[in-house]
Amino acid sequence: MQMDPIYISDFLSLYQSGSDERTVPGNTIAVQADMPFTGLTKFGGAFLSKFECSQMPHPLLEHITFVDTPGVLSGEKQRTQRSYDFTGVTSWFAAKCDLILLLFDPHKLDISDEFKRVISSLRGHDDKIRVVLNKADQVDTQQLMRVYGALMWSLGKVLNTPEVVRVYIGSFNDKPVNDSAVGPIGKDLFEREQDDLLCDLKDIPKKACDRRVNEFVKRARAAKIHAYIIGHLKKEMPTMMGKAKAQQRLIDKLEDEFAKVQREYHLPAGDFPDVEHFKEVLGGYSIDKFEKLKPKMVQAVDDMLAYDIPELLKNLRNPYE
């Protein structure tokens, strides 16, 4: 998955294997039952009209599907209102992909407000994120060191993770490296970085089975915490009068309610959803109509994570090994 913060493109393009070269419109591919994109219909026709799938015969595409996102807006262009939920779309794809590539240009390292929102929408998928510093042969070695430092500083403010994200440095195109700028040492570095990136891409099919299990476990843990939160909010609602005021009070102090749930059930704080997003979604529902917490169902999830998943992993064989 590519995030390009510099070049602006209207279409989100999908590249996958096909018997012949053709382009399928988004409205068509979203209703095909044999394709995993029916969930995109919730973003409406405004998005689907700017979504397309390019199919072609290629051995690499038999194992990997590429998603090229629209360029992230910056500067005055951020004032332009998109006709669909851009961050929602990127979040949808992030949950289902195996690797996310964020592309940067050495001449433009500023992270725009929209790009910050996109990166925030990738929360929970930090292990999938890789950064590509492209066109690095357009600066000399000394400038490249400064560019790399500035990039890491900018990313550190946005990603908010203690781990250092992997950054691939090079000139990823079919043109020869500009030796006059980078010199022989830089050229050797770029070739090694390109090999590392290609190895990362080639490993995607090998890790696909483990990735699916990992995503399933993450969704199960998220569903369990969601059940605890909903059950707690339901319990805090009055039985007769003042339900509207009580709901607004709970929403306004949702962060405190999260803390109560965390302490009561001894849950890790990092597994809780984003408070602001949860507030926004919660405002469209009536908490009084939520289901009560069912301990037996929560126990069933715990048993699955403790026994069923480990047993599944014992019998799971990777077809790419």
PDB file of C-alpha atoms in Angstrom:
ATOM      1  CA  MET A   1       0.000   0.000   0.000  1.00  0.00           C
ATOM      2  CA  GLN A   2       1.507   3.327  -1.038  1.00  0.00           C
ATOM      3  CA  MET A   3       0.980   6.749   0.508  1.00  0.00           C
ATOM      4  CA  ASP A   4       2.377   9.469  -1.733  1.00  0.00           C
ATOM      5  CA  PRO A   5       2.281  12.885   0.008  1.00  0.00           C
ATOM      6  CA  ILE A   6       3.553  14.819  -2.998  1.00  0.00           C
ATOM      7  CA  TYR A   7       1.989  13.820  -6.294  1.00  0.00           C
ATOM      8  CA  ILE A   8      -1.758  14.259  -6.499  1.00  0.00           C
ATOM      9  CA  SER A   9      -3.849  11.619  -8.263  1.00  0.00           C
ATOM     10  CA  ASP A  10      -7.630  11.375  -8.211  1.00  0.00           C
ATOM     11  CA  PHE A  11      -7.886   7.586  -8.474  1.00  0.00           C
ATOM     12  CA  LEU A  12      -7.205   4.808  -6.029  1.00  0.00           C
ATOM     13  CA  SER A  13      -5.820   2.054  -8.248  1.00  0.00           C
ATOM     14  CA  LEU A  14      -5.596  -1.656  -7.592  1.00  0.00           C
ATOM     15  CA  TYR A  15      -3.167  -3.882  -9.513  1.00  0.00           C
ATOM     16  CA  GLN A  16      -3.753  -7.625  -9.587  1.00  0.00           C
ATOM     17  CA  SER A  17      -3.235 -10.656 -11.768  1.00  0.00           C
ATOM     18  CA  GLY A  18      -5.526 -11.297 -14.737  1.00  0.00           C
ATOM     19  CA  SER A  19      -5.633 -13.365 -17.912  1.00  0.00           C
ATOM     20  CA  ASP A  20      -5.414 -10.221 -20.052  1.00  0.00           C
ATOM     21  CA  GLU A  21      -4.839  -6.496 -19.627  1.00  0.00           C
ATOM     22  CA  ARG A  22      -8.006  -4.607 -18.676  1.00  0.00           C
ATOM     23  CA  THR A  23      -9.306  -1.988 -16.253  1.00  0.00           C
ATOM     24  CA  VAL A  24     -12.408  -2.687 -14.156  1.00  0.00           C
ATOM     25  CA  PRO A  25     -14.363   0.304 -12.732  1.00  0.00           C
ATOM     26  CA  GLY A  26     -14.818   0.519  -8.972  1.00  0.00           C
ATOM     27  CA  ASN A  27     -18.607   0.191  -9.034  1.00  0.00           C
ATOM     28  CA  THR A  28     -18.241  -3.097 -10.890  1.00  0.00           C
ATOM     29  CA  ILE A  29     -15.513  -4.677  -8.789  1.00  0.00           C
ATOM     30  CA  ALA A  30     -17.230  -3.703  -5.509  1.00  0.00           C
ATOM     31  CA  VAL A  31     -20.269  -5.873  -6.303  1.00  0.00           C
ATOM     32  CA  GLN A  32     -18.354  -8.965  -7.435  1.00  0.00           C
ATOM     33  CA  ALA A  33     -18.944 -11.674  -4.848  1.00  0.00           C
ATOM     34  CA  ASP A  34     -15.675 -13.443  -5.665  1.00  0.00           C
ATOM     35  CA  MET A  35     -13.633 -10.307  -4.902  1.00  0.00           C
ATOM     36  CA  PRO A  36     -12.828  -9.058  -1.362  1.00  0.00           C
ATOM     37  CA  PHE A  37     -13.954  -5.481  -2.016  1.00  0.00           C
ATOM     38  CA  THR A  38     -17.702  -5.557  -1.342  1.00  0.00           C
ATOM     39  CA  GLY A  39     -17.071  -3.740   1.944  1.00  0.00           C
ATOM     40  CA  LEU A  40     -16.054  -0.631  -0.015  1.00  0.00           C
ATOM     41  CA  THR A  41     -19.674  -0.009  -1.016  1.00  0.00           C
ATOM     42  CA  LYS A  42     -20.212   1.729   2.346  1.00  0.00           C
ATOM     43  CA  PHE A  43     -18.070   4.644   1.107  1.00  0.00           C
ATOM     44  CA  GLY A  44     -20.619   5.396  -1.614  1.00  0.00           C
ATOM     45  CA  GLY A  45     -20.568   6.131  -5.304  1.00  0.00           C
ATOM     46  CA  ALA A  46     -18.354   9.205  -4.887  1.00  0.00           C
ATOM     47  CA  PHE A  47     -15.479   6.927  -3.888  1.00  0.00           C
ATOM     48  CA  LEU A  48     -16.292   4.019  -6.201  1.00  0.00           C
ATOM     49  CA  SER A  49     -16.255   6.357  -9.192  1.00  0.00           C
ATOM     50  CA  LYS A  50     -12.592   7.066  -8.349  1.00  0.00           C
ATOM     51  CA  PHE A  51     -11.642   3.469  -7.668  1.00  0.00           C
ATOM     52  CA  GLU A  52     -10.391   1.149 -10.406  1.00  0.00           C
ATOM     53  CA  CYS A  53      -8.760  -2.249 -10.744  1.00  0.00           C
ATOM     54  CA  SER A  54      -6.086  -2.876 -13.363  1.00  0.00           C
ATOM     55  CA  GLN A  55      -5.573  -6.541 -14.218  1.00  0.00           C
ATOM     56  CA  MET A  56      -2.670  -7.951 -16.209  1.00  0.00           C
ATOM     57  CA  PRO A  57      -0.742 -11.222 -16.556  1.00  0.00           C
ATOM     58  CA  HIS A  58       2.420 -11.032 -14.436  1.00  0.00           C
ATOM     59  CA  PRO A  59       4.066 -13.692 -12.219  1.00  0.00           C
ATOM     60  CA  LEU A  60       4.533 -11.268  -9.290  1.00  0.00           C
ATOM     61  CA  LEU A  61       0.843 -10.301  -9.274  1.00  0.00           C
ATOM     62  CA  GLU A  62      -0.116 -13.957  -8.895  1.00  0.00           C
ATOM     63  CA  HIS A  63       0.990 -13.678  -5.271  1.00  0.00           C
ATOM     64  CA  ILE A  64       0.752  -9.962  -4.424  1.00  0.00           C
ATOM     65  CA  THR A  65      -1.877  -7.285  -5.054  1.00  0.00           C
ATOM     66  CA  PHE A  66      -0.741  -3.652  -5.075  1.00  0.00           C
ATOM     67  CA  VAL A  67      -2.891  -0.713  -3.959  1.00  0.00           C
ATOM     68  CA  ASP A  68      -1.834   2.769  -5.109  1.00  0.00           C
ATOM     69  CA  THR A  69      -3.662   5.430  -3.103  1.00  0.00           C
ATOM     70  CA  PRO A  70      -4.421   8.980  -4.267  1.00  0.00           C
ATOM     71  CA  GLY A  71      -1.746  11.535  -3.413  1.00  0.00           C
ATOM     72  CA  VAL A  72      -2.181  13.150  -0.027  1.00  0.00           C
ATOM     73  CA  LEU A  73      -3.089  16.835  -0.319  1.00  0.00           C
ATOM     74  CA  SER A  74      -0.766  19.506   1.048  1.00  0.00           C
ATOM     75  CA  GLY A  75      -0.610  23.302   1.298  1.00  0.00           C
ATOM     76  CA  GLU A  76      -3.582  25.220  -0.060  1.00  0.00           C
ATOM     77  CA  LYS A  77      -4.881  22.063  -1.758  1.00  0.00           C
ATOM     78  CA  GLN A  78      -5.882  20.774   1.679  1.00  0.00           C
ATOM     79  CA  ARG A  79      -8.739  23.244   1.582  1.00  0.00           C
ATOM     80  CA  THR A  80     -10.276  21.224  -1.240  1.00  0.00           C
ATOM     81  CA  GLN A  81     -12.959  19.017   0.221  1.00  0.00           C
ATOM     82  CA  ARG A  82     -12.793  15.408  -0.940  1.00  0.00           C
ATOM     83  CA  SER A  83     -16.052  13.880  -2.024  1.00  0.00           C
ATOM     84  CA  TYR A  84     -15.546  10.781   0.147  1.00  0.00           C
ATOM     85  CA  ASP A  85     -14.022   9.660   3.455  1.00  0.00           C
ATOM     86  CA  PHE A  86     -10.375   9.419   2.392  1.00  0.00           C
ATOM     87  CA  THR A  87      -8.971   8.440   5.796  1.00  0.00           C
ATOM     88  CA  GLY A  88     -11.769   5.898   6.205  1.00  0.00           C
ATOM     89  CA  VAL A  89     -10.813   4.258   2.913  1.00  0.00           C
ATOM     90  CA  THR A  90      -7.111   4.101   3.823  1.00  0.00           C
ATOM     91  CA  SER A  91      -8.001   2.660   7.225  1.00  0.00           C
ATOM     92  CA  TRP A  92     -10.149  -0.015   5.502  1.00  0.00           C
ATOM     93  CA  PHE A  93      -7.284  -1.077   3.256  1.00  0.00           C
ATOM     94  CA  ALA A  94      -4.719  -0.863   6.095  1.00  0.00           C
ATOM     95  CA  ALA A  95      -6.663  -3.427   8.114  1.00  0.00           C
ATOM     96  CA  LYS A  96      -6.559  -5.897   5.224  1.00  0.00           C
ATOM     97  CA  CYS A  97      -3.128  -5.377   3.687  1.00  0.00           C
ATOM     98  CA  ASP A  98       0.201  -6.958   4.642  1.00  0.00           C
ATOM     99  CA  LEU A  99       2.543  -4.016   4.071  1.00  0.00           C
ATOM    100  CA  ILE A 100       2.113  -0.213   3.979  1.00  0.00           C
ATOM    101  CA  LEU A 101       4.650   1.972   2.171  1.00  0.00           C
ATOM    102  CA  LEU A 102       4.772   5.701   2.938  1.00  0.00           C
ATOM    103  CA  LEU A 103       6.597   7.550   0.145  1.00  0.00           C
ATOM    104  CA  PHE A 104       8.609  10.712   0.739  1.00  0.00           C
ATOM    105  CA  ASP A 105      10.606  13.042  -1.489  1.00  0.00           C
ATOM    106  CA  PRO A 106      13.897  14.560  -0.179  1.00  0.00           C
ATOM    107  CA  HIS A 107      12.763  17.992  -1.386  1.00  0.00           C
ATOM    108  CA  LYS A 108       9.459  17.907   0.514  1.00  0.00           C
ATOM    109  CA  LEU A 109       9.438  16.328   3.962  1.00  0.00           C
ATOM    110  CA  ASP A 110       6.648  18.378   5.543  1.00  0.00           C
ATOM    111  CA  ILE A 111       3.778  16.232   6.773  1.00  0.00           C
ATOM    112  CA  SER A 112       0.530  18.003   5.932  1.00  0.00           C
ATOM    113  CA  ASP A 113      -2.565  17.936   8.151  1.00  0.00           C
ATOM    114  CA  GLU A 114      -4.265  15.446   5.840  1.00  0.00           C
ATOM    115  CA  PHE A 115      -1.207  13.205   5.840  1.00  0.00           C
ATOM    116  CA  LYS A 116      -1.222  13.305   9.662  1.00  0.00           C
ATOM    117  CA  ARG A 117      -4.858  12.171   9.635  1.00  0.00           C
ATOM    118  CA  VAL A 118      -3.974   9.358   7.238  1.00  0.00           C
ATOM    119  CA  ILE A 119      -1.115   8.180   9.450  1.00  0.00           C
ATOM    120  CA  SER A 120      -3.385   8.391  12.510  1.00  0.00           C
ATOM    121  CA  SER A 121      -5.878   6.158  10.696  1.00  0.00           C
ATOM    122  CA  LEU A 122      -3.139   3.516  10.483  1.00  0.00           C
ATOM    123  CA  ARG A 123      -3.050   3.179  14.274  1.00  0.00           C
ATOM    124  CA  GLY A 124      -2.831  -0.461  15.288  1.00  0.00           C
ATOM    125  CA  HIS A 125      -0.975  -1.413  12.115  1.00  0.00           C
ATOM    126  CA  ASP A 126       2.440  -0.017  13.046  1.00  0.00           C
ATOM    127  CA  ASP A 127       4.158  -3.337  12.318  1.00  0.00           C
ATOM    128  CA  LYS A 128       3.083  -3.072   8.676  1.00  0.00           C
ATOM    129  CA  ILE A 129       4.433   0.435   8.046  1.00  0.00           C
ATOM    130  CA  ARG A 130       7.607   1.007   6.042  1.00  0.00           C
ATOM    131  CA  VAL A 131       8.921   4.374   4.840  1.00  0.00           C
ATOM    132  CA  VAL A 132      10.487   4.895   1.419  1.00  0.00           C
ATOM    133  CA  LEU A 133      12.693   7.944   0.854  1.00  0.00           C
ATOM    134  CA  ASN A 134      12.595   8.038  -2.936  1.00  0.00           C
ATOM    135  CA  LYS A 135      14.690  10.139  -5.389  1.00  0.00           C
ATOM    136  CA  ALA A 136      17.526  10.197  -2.857  1.00  0.00           C
ATOM    137  CA  ASP A 137      20.074  10.481  -5.687  1.00  0.00           C
ATOM    138  CA  GLN A 138      18.903  14.064  -6.281  1.00  0.00           C
ATOM    139  CA  VAL A 139      20.918  15.227  -3.248  1.00  0.00           C
ATOM    140  CA  ASP A 140      24.548  14.636  -2.317  1.00  0.00           C
ATOM    141  CA  THR A 141      25.706  12.472   0.608  1.00  0.00           C
ATOM    142  CA  GLN A 142      25.916  15.305   3.143  1.00  0.00           C
ATOM    143  CA  GLN A 143      22.468  16.617   2.256  1.00  0.00           C
ATOM    144  CA  LEU A 144      21.075  13.074   2.386  1.00  0.00           C
ATOM    145  CA  MET A 145      22.220  12.723   6.005  1.00  0.00           C
ATOM    146  CA  ARG A 146      20.381  15.920   6.916  1.00  0.00           C
ATOM    147  CA  VAL A 147      17.285  14.856   4.962  1.00  0.00           C
ATOM    148  CA  TYR A 148      17.210  11.476   6.716  1.00  0.00           C
ATOM    149  CA  GLY A 149      17.496  13.145  10.129  1.00  0.00           C
ATOM    150  CA  ALA A 150      14.722  15.633   9.310  1.00  0.00           C
ATOM    151  CA  LEU A 151      12.485  12.812   8.070  1.00  0.00           C
ATOM    152  CA  MET A 152      12.941  10.754  11.238  1.00  0.00           C
ATOM    153  CA  TRP A 153      12.222  13.844  13.360  1.00  0.00           C
ATOM    154  CA  SER A 154       8.998  14.569  11.452  1.00  0.00           C
ATOM    155  CA  LEU A 155       7.845  10.960  11.625  1.00  0.00           C
ATOM    156  CA  GLY A 156       8.612  10.763  15.356  1.00  0.00           C
ATOM    157  CA  LYS A 157       6.112  13.552  16.051  1.00  0.00           C
ATOM    158  CA  VAL A 158       3.344  11.838  14.076  1.00  0.00           C
ATOM    159  CA  LEU A 159       3.759   8.102  14.642  1.00  0.00           C
ATOM    160  CA  ASN A 160       4.096   8.393  18.455  1.00  0.00           C
ATOM    161  CA  THR A 161       5.780   4.999  18.789  1.00  0.00           C
ATOM    162  CA  PRO A 162       9.016   4.202  20.658  1.00  0.00           C
ATOM    163  CA  GLU A 163      10.156   1.875  17.853  1.00  0.00           C
ATOM    164  CA  VAL A 164      12.057   3.377  14.929  1.00  0.00           C
ATOM    165  CA  VAL A 165      10.223   2.781  11.657  1.00  0.00           C
ATOM    166  CA  ARG A 166      12.165   1.084   8.836  1.00  0.00           C
ATOM    167  CA  VAL A 167      13.206   3.584   6.153  1.00  0.00           C
ATOM    168  CA  TYR A 168      14.341   2.460   2.687  1.00  0.00           C
ATOM    169  CA  ILE A 169      16.594   4.985   0.969  1.00  0.00           C
ATOM    170  CA  GLY A 170      17.156   5.037  -2.776  1.00  0.00           C
ATOM    171  CA  SER A 171      15.947   5.969  -6.208  1.00  0.00           C
ATOM    172  CA  PHE A 172      13.248   3.444  -6.971  1.00  0.00           C
ATOM    173  CA  ASN A 173      12.742   3.751 -10.719  1.00  0.00           C
ATOM    174  CA  ASP A 174      14.129   2.304 -13.943  1.00  0.00           C
ATOM    175  CA  LYS A 175      16.674   5.101 -14.420  1.00  0.00           C
ATOM    176  CA  PRO A 176      20.372   4.746 -13.488  1.00  0.00           C
ATOM    177  CA  VAL A 177      21.510   6.268 -10.186  1.00  0.00           C
ATOM    178  CA  ASN A 178      23.002   9.768 -10.430  1.00  0.00           C
ATOM    179  CA  ASP A 179      26.632   8.875  -9.557  1.00  0.00           C
ATOM    180  CA  SER A 180      27.789  12.484  -9.712  1.00  0.00           C
ATOM    181  CA  ALA A 181      25.587  13.330  -6.697  1.00  0.00           C
ATOM    182  CA  VAL A 182      25.822  10.257  -4.474  1.00  0.00           C
ATOM    183  CA  GLY A 183      29.185   8.775  -5.486  1.00  0.00           C
ATOM    184  CA  PRO A 184      30.131   5.068  -5.377  1.00  0.00           C
ATOM    185  CA  ILE A 185      29.301   4.674  -1.668  1.00  0.00           C
ATOM    186  CA  GLY A 186      25.815   6.092  -2.171  1.00  0.00           C
ATOM    187  CA  LYS A 187      25.207   3.880  -5.174  1.00  0.00           C
ATOM    188  CA  ASP A 188      26.153   0.781  -3.189  1.00  0.00           C
ATOM    189  CA  LEU A 189      23.820   1.893  -0.373  1.00  0.00           C
ATOM    190  CA  PHE A 190      20.911   2.409  -2.763  1.00  0.00           C
ATOM    191  CA  GLU A 191      21.387  -1.026  -4.325  1.00  0.00           C
ATOM    192  CA  ARG A 192      21.402  -2.693  -0.912  1.00  0.00           C
ATOM    193  CA  GLU A 193      18.308  -0.758   0.173  1.00  0.00           C
ATOM    194  CA  GLN A 194      16.519  -1.752  -3.018  1.00  0.00           C
ATOM    195  CA  ASP A 195      17.388  -5.414  -2.423  1.00  0.00           C
ATOM    196  CA  ASP A 196      16.066  -5.157   1.155  1.00  0.00           C
ATOM    197  CA  LEU A 197      12.799  -3.627  -0.052  1.00  0.00           C
ATOM    198  CA  LEU A 198      12.367  -6.331  -2.703  1.00  0.00           C
ATOM    199  CA  CYS A 199      13.030  -9.008  -0.070  1.00  0.00           C
ATOM    200  CA  ASP A 200      10.393  -7.420   2.149  1.00  0.00           C
ATOM    201  CA  LEU A 201       7.904  -7.585  -0.724  1.00  0.00           C
ATOM    202  CA  LYS A 202       8.844 -11.171  -1.626  1.00  0.00           C
ATOM    203  CA  ASP A 203       8.302 -12.245   1.987  1.00  0.00           C
ATOM    204  CA  ILE A 204       4.672 -11.089   1.941  1.00  0.00           C
ATOM    205  CA  PRO A 205       3.240 -14.386   0.592  1.00  0.00           C
ATOM    206  CA  LYS A 206       5.357 -16.402   3.039  1.00  0.00           C
ATOM    207  CA  LYS A 207       4.011 -14.407   5.998  1.00  0.00           C
ATOM    208  CA  ALA A 208       0.422 -14.210   4.729  1.00  0.00           C
ATOM    209  CA  CYS A 209      -0.868 -17.112   6.863  1.00  0.00           C
ATOM    210  CA  ASP A 210       0.708 -15.776  10.043  1.00  0.00           C
ATOM    211  CA  ARG A 211      -0.571 -12.294   9.212  1.00  0.00           C
ATOM    212  CA  ARG A 212      -4.150 -13.526   8.862  1.00  0.00           C
ATOM    213  CA  VAL A 213      -4.014 -15.281  12.214  1.00  0.00           C
ATOM    214  CA  ASN A 214      -2.458 -12.188  13.765  1.00  0.00           C
ATOM    215  CA  GLU A 215      -5.205  -9.938  12.380  1.00  0.00           C
ATOM    216  CA  PHE A 216      -7.876 -12.357  13.611  1.00  0.00           C
ATOM    217  CA  VAL A 217      -6.409 -12.303  17.129  1.00  0.00           C
ATOM    218  CA  LYS A 218      -6.276  -8.489  17.087  1.00  0.00           C
ATOM    219  CA  ARG A 219      -9.929  -8.294  16.010  1.00  0.00           C
ATOM    220  CA  ALA A 220     -10.935 -10.789  18.716  1.00  0.00           C
ATOM    221  CA  ARG A 221      -9.141  -8.774  21.410  1.00  0.00           C
ATOM    222  CA  ALA A 222     -10.720  -5.566  20.094  1.00  0.00           C
ATOM    223  CA  ALA A 223     -14.186  -7.160  20.126  1.00  0.00           C
ATOM    224  CA  LYS A 224     -13.654  -8.295  23.726  1.00  0.00           C
ATOM    225  CA  ILE A 225     -12.691  -4.791  24.884  1.00  0.00           C
ATOM    226  CA  HIS A 226     -15.588  -3.328  22.893  1.00  0.00           C
ATOM    227  CA  ALA A 227     -17.965  -5.654  24.736  1.00  0.00           C
ATOM    228  CA  TYR A 228     -16.550  -4.547  28.098  1.00  0.00           C
ATOM    229  CA  ILE A 229     -16.936  -0.863  27.173  1.00  0.00           C
ATOM    230  CA  ILE A 230     -20.502  -1.256  25.892  1.00  0.00           C
ATOM    231  CA  GLY A 231     -21.505  -3.308  28.939  1.00  0.00           C
ATOM    232  CA  HIS A 232     -20.024  -0.687  31.286  1.00  0.00           C
ATOM    233  CA  LEU A 233     -21.780   2.209  29.537  1.00  0.00           C
ATOM    234  CA  LYS A 234     -25.077   0.293  29.591  1.00  0.00           C
ATOM    235  CA  LYS A 235     -24.683  -0.317  33.331  1.00  0.00           C
ATOM    236  CA  GLU A 236     -24.083   3.409  33.964  1.00  0.00           C
ATOM    237  CA  MET A 237     -27.379   4.434  32.323  1.00  0.00           C
ATOM    238  CA  PRO A 238     -30.434   5.174  34.534  1.00  0.00           C
ATOM    239  CA  THR A 239     -33.405   2.832  34.276  1.00  0.00           C
ATOM    240  CA  MET A 240     -36.115   5.481  34.041  1.00  0.00           C
ATOM    241  CA  MET A 241     -35.558   9.256  33.739  1.00  0.00           C
ATOM    242  CA  GLY A 242     -32.719  11.429  32.475  1.00  0.00           C
ATOM    243  CA  LYS A 243     -31.333   9.017  29.894  1.00  0.00           C
ATOM    244  CA  ALA A 244     -30.355  11.710  27.368  1.00  0.00           C
ATOM    245  CA  LYS A 245     -28.387  13.713  29.944  1.00  0.00           C
ATOM    246  CA  ALA A 246     -26.733  10.585  31.287  1.00  0.00           C
ATOM    247  CA  GLN A 247     -25.633   9.534  27.806  1.00  0.00           C
ATOM    248  CA  GLN A 248     -24.160  12.960  27.065  1.00  0.00           C
ATOM    249  CA  ARG A 249     -22.333  12.907  30.399  1.00  0.00           C
ATOM    250  CA  LEU A 250     -20.827   9.498  29.580  1.00  0.00           C
ATOM    251  CA  ILE A 251     -19.730  10.660  26.137  1.00  0.00           C
ATOM    252  CA  ASP A 252     -18.191  13.856  27.483  1.00  0.00           C
ATOM    253  CA  LYS A 253     -16.190  11.904  30.081  1.00  0.00           C
ATOM    254  CA  LEU A 254     -15.540   8.856  27.932  1.00  0.00           C
ATOM    255  CA  GLU A 255     -11.819   8.857  28.691  1.00  0.00           C
ATOM    256  CA  ASP A 256     -12.607   8.489  32.407  1.00  0.00           C
ATOM    257  CA  GLU A 257     -15.047   5.673  31.627  1.00  0.00           C
ATOM    258  CA  PHE A 258     -12.309   3.894  29.624  1.00  0.00           C
ATOM    259  CA  ALA A 259     -10.041   4.164  32.655  1.00  0.00           C
ATOM    260  CA  LYS A 260     -12.728   2.608  34.872  1.00  0.00           C
ATOM    261  CA  VAL A 261     -13.144  -0.332  32.483  1.00  0.00           C
ATOM    262  CA  GLN A 262      -9.386  -0.791  32.312  1.00  0.00           C
ATOM    263  CA  ARG A 263      -9.048  -0.922  36.102  1.00  0.00           C
ATOM    264  CA  GLU A 264     -12.082  -3.144  36.664  1.00  0.00           C
ATOM    265  CA  TYR A 265     -11.101  -5.840  34.161  1.00  0.00           C
ATOM    266  CA  HIS A 266      -7.298  -5.359  34.254  1.00  0.00           C
ATOM    267  CA  LEU A 267      -7.004  -4.600  30.553  1.00  0.00           C
ATOM    268  CA  PRO A 268      -3.978  -3.070  28.776  1.00  0.00           C
ATOM    269  CA  ALA A 269      -4.488   0.597  27.933  1.00  0.00           C
ATOM    270  CA  GLY A 270      -2.933   0.157  24.479  1.00  0.00           C
ATOM    271  CA  ASP A 271      -5.775  -2.141  23.373  1.00  0.00           C
ATOM    272  CA  PHE A 272      -8.465   0.506  23.845  1.00  0.00           C
ATOM    273  CA  PRO A 273      -9.883   2.304  20.783  1.00  0.00           C
ATOM    274  CA  ASP A 274      -9.281   5.976  19.984  1.00  0.00           C
ATOM    275  CA  VAL A 275     -11.382   8.034  22.406  1.00  0.00           C
ATOM    276  CA  GLU A 276     -12.332  10.820  19.987  1.00  0.00           C
ATOM    277  CA  HIS A 277     -13.387   8.421  17.246  1.00  0.00           C
ATOM    278  CA  PHE A 278     -15.386   6.355  19.751  1.00  0.00           C
ATOM    279  CA  LYS A 279     -17.157   9.529  20.926  1.00  0.00           C
ATOM    280  CA  GLU A 280     -18.081  10.412  17.361  1.00  0.00           C
ATOM    281  CA  VAL A 281     -19.522   6.980  16.629  1.00  0.00           C
ATOM    282  CA  LEU A 282     -21.228   6.675  20.007  1.00  0.00           C
ATOM    283  CA  GLY A 283     -23.182   9.891  19.403  1.00  0.00           C
ATOM    284  CA  GLY A 284     -25.264   8.164  16.725  1.00  0.00           C
ATOM    285  CA  TYR A 285     -26.554   5.437  19.030  1.00  0.00           C
ATOM    286  CA  SER A 286     -28.742   5.127  22.119  1.00  0.00           C
ATOM    287  CA  ILE A 287     -26.658   3.613  24.907  1.00  0.00           C
ATOM    288  CA  ASP A 288     -29.815   2.554  26.736  1.00  0.00           C
ATOM    289  CA  LYS A 289     -30.568   0.067  23.919  1.00  0.00           C
ATOM    290  CA  PHE A 290     -27.177  -1.635  24.096  1.00  0.00           C
ATOM    291  CA  GLU A 291     -26.950  -5.261  25.222  1.00  0.00           C
ATOM    292  CA  LYS A 292     -25.740  -6.105  28.696  1.00  0.00           C
ATOM    293  CA  LEU A 293     -22.324  -7.722  29.090  1.00  0.00           C
ATOM    294  CA  LYS A 294     -22.502 -11.498  28.726  1.00  0.00           C
ATOM    295  CA  PRO A 295     -19.604 -13.036  30.699  1.00  0.00           C
ATOM    296  CA  LYS A 296     -20.039 -16.453  29.041  1.00  0.00           C
ATOM    297  CA  MET A 297     -19.425 -14.954  25.596  1.00  0.00           C
ATOM    298  CA  VAL A 298     -16.340 -13.113  26.841  1.00  0.00           C
ATOM    299  CA  GLN A 299     -15.087 -16.352  28.381  1.00  0.00           C
ATOM    300  CA  ALA A 300     -15.623 -18.088  25.040  1.00  0.00           C
ATOM    301  CA  VAL A 301     -13.327 -15.511  23.395  1.00  0.00           C
ATOM    302  CA  ASP A 302     -10.710 -16.013  26.121  1.00  0.00           C
ATOM    303  CA  ASP A 303     -10.862 -19.795  25.638  1.00  0.00           C
ATOM    304  CA  MET A 304     -10.483 -19.388  21.893  1.00  0.00           C
ATOM    305  CA  LEU A 305      -7.398 -17.182  22.302  1.00  0.00           C
ATOM    306  CA  ALA A 306      -5.880 -19.445  24.957  1.00  0.00           C
ATOM    307  CA  TYR A 307      -6.591 -22.877  23.442  1.00  0.00           C
ATOM    308  CA  ASP A 308      -8.164 -22.885  19.969  1.00  0.00           C
ATOM    309  CA  ILE A 309      -5.723 -20.488  18.265  1.00  0.00           C
ATOM    310  CA  PRO A 310      -2.575 -22.258  19.589  1.00  0.00           C
ATOM    311  CA  GLU A 311      -4.048 -25.594  18.482  1.00  0.00           C
ATOM    312  CA  LEU A 312      -4.778 -24.129  15.050  1.00  0.00           C
ATOM    313  CA  LEU A 313      -1.202 -22.894  14.710  1.00  0.00           C
ATOM    314  CA  LYS A 314       0.107 -26.398  15.416  1.00  0.00           C
ATOM    315  CA  ASN A 315      -1.774 -27.756  12.410  1.00  0.00           C
ATOM    316  CA  LEU A 316      -1.344 -24.733  10.144  1.00  0.00           C
ATOM    317  CA  ARG A 317       1.042 -25.225   7.251  1.00  0.00           C
ATOM    318  CA  ASN A 318       2.309 -22.350   5.132  1.00  0.00           C
ATOM    319  CA  PRO A 319       1.786 -23.207   1.424  1.00  0.00           C
ATOM    320  CA  TYR A 320       4.721 -20.920   0.488  1.00  0.00           C
ATOM    321  CA  GLU A 321       7.294 -22.766   2.591  1.00  0.00           C
TER     322      GLU A 321
END
